[in-house]
């Protein structure tokens, strides 16, 4: 089983601050996805990255895929209380088929007003 | 509005009961998945299906079975519920065999007493 390590596990910051969370593996991803999950709901897809070095932006969220496709980061600028949630990365590894993604354990993010 | 619908948000069952968790998607997706989510363990794949009447074991299939008689419906069955099966159960679907993105239901919080 492939492993994805997410860090930090918990993060609590004040509104307006910037933050970065990380997703790492020793294996190469064929693609990587980031999801956000709010309490009592299922995860919702934010972005998919496929190409090494790729950067995607979603309003105040910036997603980066490592050049070697073994790691990814999510940077949030000027965090707002609405960004609070569980952020999950999920990787599809080379050779993987219809066997589901491998998920990291997530980063619990709390943005305090 | 496309969606994945799980029949129950909350369930309370007794040890030894047979439990059915139902999931329906309205997007004509090929693949459907069952995950369980536990604090500190993240999302773990129980079973998945890439076609009607087809099923594949995920990472933690023990104690579970599944049924996919129709394309839109994927059921998770706990033959004899045990307390260690208390968890949040998440159903998801994806369009193709390459897991391009998962669409999740809202989850079923199952408590086995």
mmCIF file of C-alpha atoms in Angstrom:
data_model
loop_
_atom_site.group_PDB
_atom_site.id
_atom_site.type_symbol
_atom_site.label_atom_id
_atom_site.label_comp_id
_atom_site.label_asym_id
_atom_site.label_seq_id
_atom_site.Cartn_x
_atom_site.Cartn_y
_atom_site.Cartn_z
ATOM 1 C CA UNK A 1 0.000 0.000 0.000
ATOM 2 C CA UNK A 2 1.330 3.406 -0.980
ATOM 3 C CA UNK A 3 1.519 6.011 1.772
ATOM 4 C CA UNK A 4 0.811 9.719 1.699
ATOM 5 C CA UNK A 5 2.056 11.843 4.578
ATOM 6 C CA UNK A 6 0.299 15.117 5.253
ATOM 7 C CA UNK A 7 1.637 17.844 7.494
ATOM 8 C CA UNK A 8 0.816 19.467 9.747
ATOM 9 C CA UNK A 9 -1.901 17.280 11.180
ATOM 10 C CA UNK A 10 -3.558 20.252 12.909
ATOM 11 C CA UNK A 11 -3.255 23.970 12.254
ATOM 12 C CA UNK A 12 -5.064 26.821 13.953
ATOM 13 C CA UNK A 13 -4.361 30.362 12.811
ATOM 14 C CA UNK A 14 -5.934 33.804 12.844
ATOM 15 C CA UNK A 15 -7.989 35.220 10.026
ATOM 16 C CA UNK A 16 -5.806 37.038 7.508
ATOM 17 C CA UNK A 17 -2.699 34.906 7.981
ATOM 18 C CA UNK A 18 -1.103 32.778 5.275
ATOM 19 C CA UNK A 19 -0.481 29.059 5.570
ATOM 20 C CA UNK A 20 0.928 26.096 3.691
ATOM 21 C CA UNK A 21 0.119 22.421 4.097
ATOM 22 C CA UNK A 22 2.074 19.584 2.584
ATOM 23 C CA UNK A 23 1.532 16.163 1.076
ATOM 24 C CA UNK A 24 4.497 13.836 0.555
ATOM 25 C CA UNK A 25 5.216 10.339 -0.637
ATOM 26 C CA UNK A 26 8.237 8.231 -1.503
ATOM 27 C CA UNK A 27 6.430 7.088 -4.649
ATOM 28 C CA UNK A 28 5.655 8.915 -7.870
ATOM 29 C CA UNK A 29 2.075 10.017 -8.453
ATOM 30 C CA UNK A 30 0.443 9.847 -11.853
ATOM 31 C CA UNK A 31 -1.958 12.477 -10.526
ATOM 32 C CA UNK A 32 -2.802 14.096 -7.229
ATOM 33 C CA UNK A 33 -5.994 15.624 -5.956
ATOM 34 C CA UNK A 34 -6.834 17.934 -3.084
ATOM 35 C CA UNK A 35 -10.187 17.737 -1.311
ATOM 36 C CA UNK A 36 -11.795 19.784 1.447
ATOM 37 C CA UNK A 37 -14.184 18.202 3.885
ATOM 38 C CA UNK A 38 -16.484 20.089 6.219
ATOM 39 C CA UNK A 39 -17.957 18.506 9.370
ATOM 40 C CA UNK A 40 -20.793 16.112 8.593
ATOM 41 C CA UNK A 41 -20.156 16.159 4.851
ATOM 42 C CA UNK A 42 -18.197 14.188 2.316
ATOM 43 C CA UNK A 43 -14.955 15.495 0.794
ATOM 44 C CA UNK A 44 -15.296 17.884 -2.131
ATOM 45 C CA UNK A 45 -12.699 18.015 -4.885
ATOM 46 C CA UNK A 46 -10.738 21.268 -5.099
ATOM 47 C CA UNK A 47 -8.158 20.533 -7.785
ATOM 48 C CA UNK A 48 -6.312 17.836 -9.709
ATOM 49 C CA UNK A 49 -2.646 18.219 -10.669
ATOM 50 C CA UNK A 50 -1.001 15.980 -13.201
ATOM 51 C CA UNK A 51 2.199 17.532 -14.540
ATOM 52 C CA UNK A 52 5.408 17.857 -12.499
ATOM 53 C CA UNK A 53 5.947 21.490 -11.474
ATOM 54 C CA UNK A 54 2.336 22.373 -12.192
ATOM 55 C CA UNK A 55 0.790 25.275 -10.294
ATOM 56 C CA UNK A 56 -2.946 25.837 -10.105
ATOM 57 C CA UNK A 57 -4.796 28.670 -8.440
ATOM 58 C CA UNK A 58 -8.292 28.686 -7.048
ATOM 59 C CA UNK A 59 -8.994 32.184 -5.723
ATOM 60 C CA UNK A 60 -6.798 32.439 -2.588
ATOM 61 C CA UNK A 61 -5.654 28.824 -2.799
ATOM 62 C CA UNK A 62 -2.486 27.891 -4.697
ATOM 63 C CA UNK A 63 -1.689 24.257 -5.394
ATOM 64 C CA UNK A 64 1.747 23.116 -6.474
ATOM 65 C CA UNK A 65 2.870 19.722 -7.722
ATOM 66 C CA UNK A 66 6.522 18.857 -7.160
ATOM 67 C CA UNK A 67 8.825 18.489 -10.140
ATOM 68 C CA UNK A 68 9.359 14.812 -9.360
ATOM 69 C CA UNK A 69 5.619 14.291 -8.761
ATOM 70 C CA UNK A 70 6.245 12.912 -5.267
ATOM 71 C CA UNK A 71 4.948 15.862 -3.286
ATOM 72 C CA UNK A 72 2.424 18.657 -3.352
ATOM 73 C CA UNK A 73 1.573 21.743 -1.367
ATOM 74 C CA UNK A 74 -1.474 23.879 -0.763
ATOM 75 C CA UNK A 75 -0.943 27.527 0.106
ATOM 76 C CA UNK A 76 -3.771 29.705 1.378
ATOM 77 C CA UNK A 77 -3.365 33.470 1.314
ATOM 78 C CA UNK A 78 -5.226 35.673 3.775
ATOM 79 C CA UNK A 79 -7.121 32.784 5.344
ATOM 80 C CA UNK A 80 -10.780 33.279 6.207
ATOM 81 C CA UNK A 81 -13.059 31.420 8.651
ATOM 82 C CA UNK A 82 -14.782 29.820 5.650
ATOM 83 C CA UNK A 83 -11.519 28.001 4.868
ATOM 84 C CA UNK A 84 -11.915 25.949 8.038
ATOM 85 C CA UNK A 85 -12.091 22.241 7.314
ATOM 86 C CA UNK A 86 -10.192 19.019 6.770
ATOM 87 C CA UNK A 87 -7.868 19.169 3.753
ATOM 88 C CA UNK A 88 -7.095 15.826 2.175
ATOM 89 C CA UNK A 89 -4.644 14.952 -0.536
ATOM 90 C CA UNK A 90 -5.226 11.844 -2.590
ATOM 91 C CA UNK A 91 -2.825 10.260 -5.008
ATOM 92 C CA UNK A 92 -3.158 8.000 -7.950
ATOM 93 C CA UNK A 93 0.045 6.075 -8.387
ATOM 94 C CA UNK A 94 1.628 4.839 -11.590
ATOM 95 C CA UNK A 95 0.084 1.561 -12.601
ATOM 96 C CA UNK A 96 -3.041 2.216 -10.598
ATOM 97 C CA UNK A 97 -6.347 1.456 -12.240
ATOM 98 C CA UNK A 98 -9.891 1.593 -11.037
ATOM 99 C CA UNK A 99 -8.857 0.731 -7.524
ATOM 100 C CA UNK A 100 -9.512 3.972 -5.745
ATOM 101 C CA UNK A 101 -7.222 6.732 -4.665
ATOM 102 C CA UNK A 102 -4.835 6.581 -1.727
ATOM 103 C CA UNK A 103 -5.698 9.285 0.754
ATOM 104 C CA UNK A 104 -3.519 11.064 3.270
ATOM 105 C CA UNK A 105 -4.850 11.438 6.815
ATOM 106 C CA UNK A 106 -5.531 15.093 6.290
ATOM 107 C CA UNK A 107 -4.766 18.470 7.807
ATOM 108 C CA UNK A 108 -7.365 19.872 10.174
ATOM 109 C CA UNK A 109 -7.413 23.617 9.590
ATOM 110 C CA UNK A 110 -9.138 26.114 11.879
ATOM 111 C CA UNK A 111 -9.259 29.779 10.976
ATOM 112 C CA UNK A 112 -10.195 31.890 13.970
ATOM 113 C CA UNK A 113 -12.003 35.205 13.399
ATOM 114 C CA UNK B 1 -27.688 18.913 -9.786
ATOM 115 C CA UNK B 2 -25.552 15.756 -9.990
ATOM 116 C CA UNK B 3 -24.975 13.953 -6.747
ATOM 117 C CA UNK B 4 -24.228 10.841 -4.773
ATOM 118 C CA UNK B 5 -26.919 10.053 -2.233
ATOM 119 C CA UNK B 6 -26.447 7.916 0.825
ATOM 120 C CA UNK B 7 -29.681 6.672 2.309
ATOM 121 C CA UNK B 8 -28.984 7.481 5.946
ATOM 122 C CA UNK B 9 -26.969 10.197 7.682
ATOM 123 C CA UNK B 10 -26.996 8.433 11.040
ATOM 124 C CA UNK B 11 -27.557 4.797 11.981
ATOM 125 C CA UNK B 12 -27.452 3.037 15.332
ATOM 126 C CA UNK B 13 -27.303 -0.751 15.290
ATOM 127 C CA UNK B 14 -26.654 -3.521 17.765
ATOM 128 C CA UNK B 15 -23.797 -5.993 17.666
ATOM 129 C CA UNK B 16 -24.618 -8.954 15.438
ATOM 130 C CA UNK B 17 -27.217 -7.161 13.328
ATOM 131 C CA UNK B 18 -27.054 -7.230 9.545
ATOM 132 C CA UNK B 19 -26.623 -3.699 8.246
ATOM 133 C CA UNK B 20 -27.239 -2.332 4.755
ATOM 134 C CA UNK B 21 -25.789 0.993 3.640
ATOM 135 C CA UNK B 22 -27.204 2.217 0.360
ATOM 136 C CA UNK B 23 -25.648 4.578 -2.160
ATOM 137 C CA UNK B 24 -27.128 5.922 -5.386
ATOM 138 C CA UNK B 25 -25.533 8.132 -8.042
ATOM 139 C CA UNK B 26 -27.356 9.887 -10.848
ATOM 140 C CA UNK B 27 -24.418 10.617 -13.170
ATOM 141 C CA UNK B 28 -24.125 7.278 -15.023
ATOM 142 C CA UNK B 29 -20.664 6.806 -13.503
ATOM 143 C CA UNK B 30 -18.826 3.561 -14.121
ATOM 144 C CA UNK B 31 -16.978 3.322 -10.819
ATOM 145 C CA UNK B 32 -18.322 3.323 -7.298
ATOM 146 C CA UNK B 33 -16.450 3.075 -4.018
ATOM 147 C CA UNK B 34 -17.003 2.554 -0.312
ATOM 148 C CA UNK B 35 -14.605 4.123 2.177
ATOM 149 C CA UNK B 36 -14.637 4.343 5.933
ATOM 150 C CA UNK B 37 -13.185 7.323 7.744
ATOM 151 C CA UNK B 38 -11.827 7.131 11.274
ATOM 152 C CA UNK B 39 -9.980 9.735 13.354
ATOM 153 C CA UNK B 40 -6.248 9.340 12.970
ATOM 154 C CA UNK B 41 -6.615 6.764 10.196
ATOM 155 C CA UNK B 42 -8.017 8.822 7.340
ATOM 156 C CA UNK B 43 -10.060 7.335 4.523
ATOM 157 C CA UNK B 44 -9.602 3.640 3.860
ATOM 158 C CA UNK B 45 -11.019 1.814 0.864
ATOM 159 C CA UNK B 46 -13.317 -1.096 1.674
ATOM 160 C CA UNK B 47 -14.622 -2.205 -1.725
ATOM 161 C CA UNK B 48 -15.046 -0.766 -5.178
ATOM 162 C CA UNK B 49 -16.894 -1.666 -8.341
ATOM 163 C CA UNK B 50 -16.097 -0.731 -11.931
ATOM 164 C CA UNK B 51 -19.187 -2.254 -13.520
ATOM 165 C CA UNK B 52 -22.532 -3.785 -12.737
ATOM 166 C CA UNK B 53 -22.168 -7.064 -10.832
ATOM 167 C CA UNK B 54 -18.412 -6.527 -10.569
ATOM 168 C CA UNK B 55 -16.647 -5.920 -7.270
ATOM 169 C CA UNK B 56 -13.098 -5.682 -6.053
ATOM 170 C CA UNK B 57 -11.657 -5.731 -2.554
ATOM 171 C CA UNK B 58 -10.026 -2.616 -1.269
ATOM 172 C CA UNK B 59 -7.609 -2.329 1.610
ATOM 173 C CA UNK B 60 -9.947 -3.404 4.440
ATOM 174 C CA UNK B 61 -12.703 -5.705 3.094
ATOM 175 C CA UNK B 62 -12.905 -8.017 6.105
ATOM 176 C CA UNK B 63 -16.346 -8.042 7.691
ATOM 177 C CA UNK B 64 -17.976 -6.369 4.690
ATOM 178 C CA UNK B 65 -19.574 -7.354 1.400
ATOM 179 C CA UNK B 66 -21.055 -5.319 -1.432
ATOM 180 C CA UNK B 67 -23.698 -5.569 -4.099
ATOM 181 C CA UNK B 68 -24.039 -3.770 -7.404
ATOM 182 C CA UNK B 69 -27.094 -5.065 -9.257
ATOM 183 C CA UNK B 70 -27.700 -1.787 -11.092
ATOM 184 C CA UNK B 71 -25.213 0.762 -12.372
ATOM 185 C CA UNK B 72 -26.506 3.562 -10.193
ATOM 186 C CA UNK B 73 -26.651 1.681 -6.889
ATOM 187 C CA UNK B 74 -23.848 0.298 -4.746
ATOM 188 C CA UNK B 75 -24.679 -1.270 -1.403
ATOM 189 C CA UNK B 76 -22.366 -2.016 1.495
ATOM 190 C CA UNK B 77 -23.359 -4.891 3.751
ATOM 191 C CA UNK B 78 -22.166 -5.644 7.251
ATOM 192 C CA UNK B 79 -23.147 -9.292 7.702
ATOM 193 C CA UNK B 80 -22.806 -9.208 11.489
ATOM 194 C CA UNK B 81 -22.037 -5.757 12.809
ATOM 195 C CA UNK B 82 -19.340 -5.371 15.429
ATOM 196 C CA UNK B 83 -18.363 -2.423 17.605
ATOM 197 C CA UNK B 84 -15.127 -1.905 15.663
ATOM 198 C CA UNK B 85 -17.233 -1.121 12.609
ATOM 199 C CA UNK B 86 -18.471 2.069 14.234
ATOM 200 C CA UNK B 87 -17.304 4.679 11.753
ATOM 201 C CA UNK B 88 -18.198 7.266 9.119
ATOM 202 C CA UNK B 89 -18.909 5.491 5.843
ATOM 203 C CA UNK B 90 -18.453 7.408 2.621
ATOM 204 C CA UNK B 91 -19.658 6.364 -0.807
ATOM 205 C CA UNK B 92 -18.102 7.860 -3.930
ATOM 206 C CA UNK B 93 -18.339 7.517 -7.686
ATOM 207 C CA UNK B 94 -16.165 8.437 -10.652
ATOM 208 C CA UNK B 95 -16.826 8.577 -14.361
ATOM 209 C CA UNK B 96 -14.005 6.475 -15.789
ATOM 210 C CA UNK B 97 -11.521 3.827 -14.785
ATOM 211 C CA UNK B 98 -8.753 6.343 -14.105
ATOM 212 C CA UNK B 99 -10.169 7.973 -10.991
ATOM 213 C CA UNK B 100 -10.062 11.449 -12.490
ATOM 214 C CA UNK B 101 -12.175 12.762 -9.669
ATOM 215 C CA UNK B 102 -14.320 11.302 -6.973
ATOM 216 C CA UNK B 103 -17.740 12.639 -6.110
ATOM 217 C CA UNK B 104 -18.644 11.780 -2.542
ATOM 218 C CA UNK B 105 -21.904 11.386 -0.737
ATOM 219 C CA UNK B 106 -22.497 13.130 2.577
ATOM 220 C CA UNK B 107 -21.620 10.038 4.563
ATOM 221 C CA UNK B 108 -23.349 7.723 7.012
ATOM 222 C CA UNK B 109 -22.254 7.829 10.639
ATOM 223 C CA UNK B 110 -22.782 4.288 11.904
ATOM 224 C CA UNK B 111 -22.688 3.450 15.580
ATOM 225 C CA UNK B 112 -22.654 -0.221 16.607
ATOM 226 C CA UNK B 113 -23.543 -0.744 20.249
#
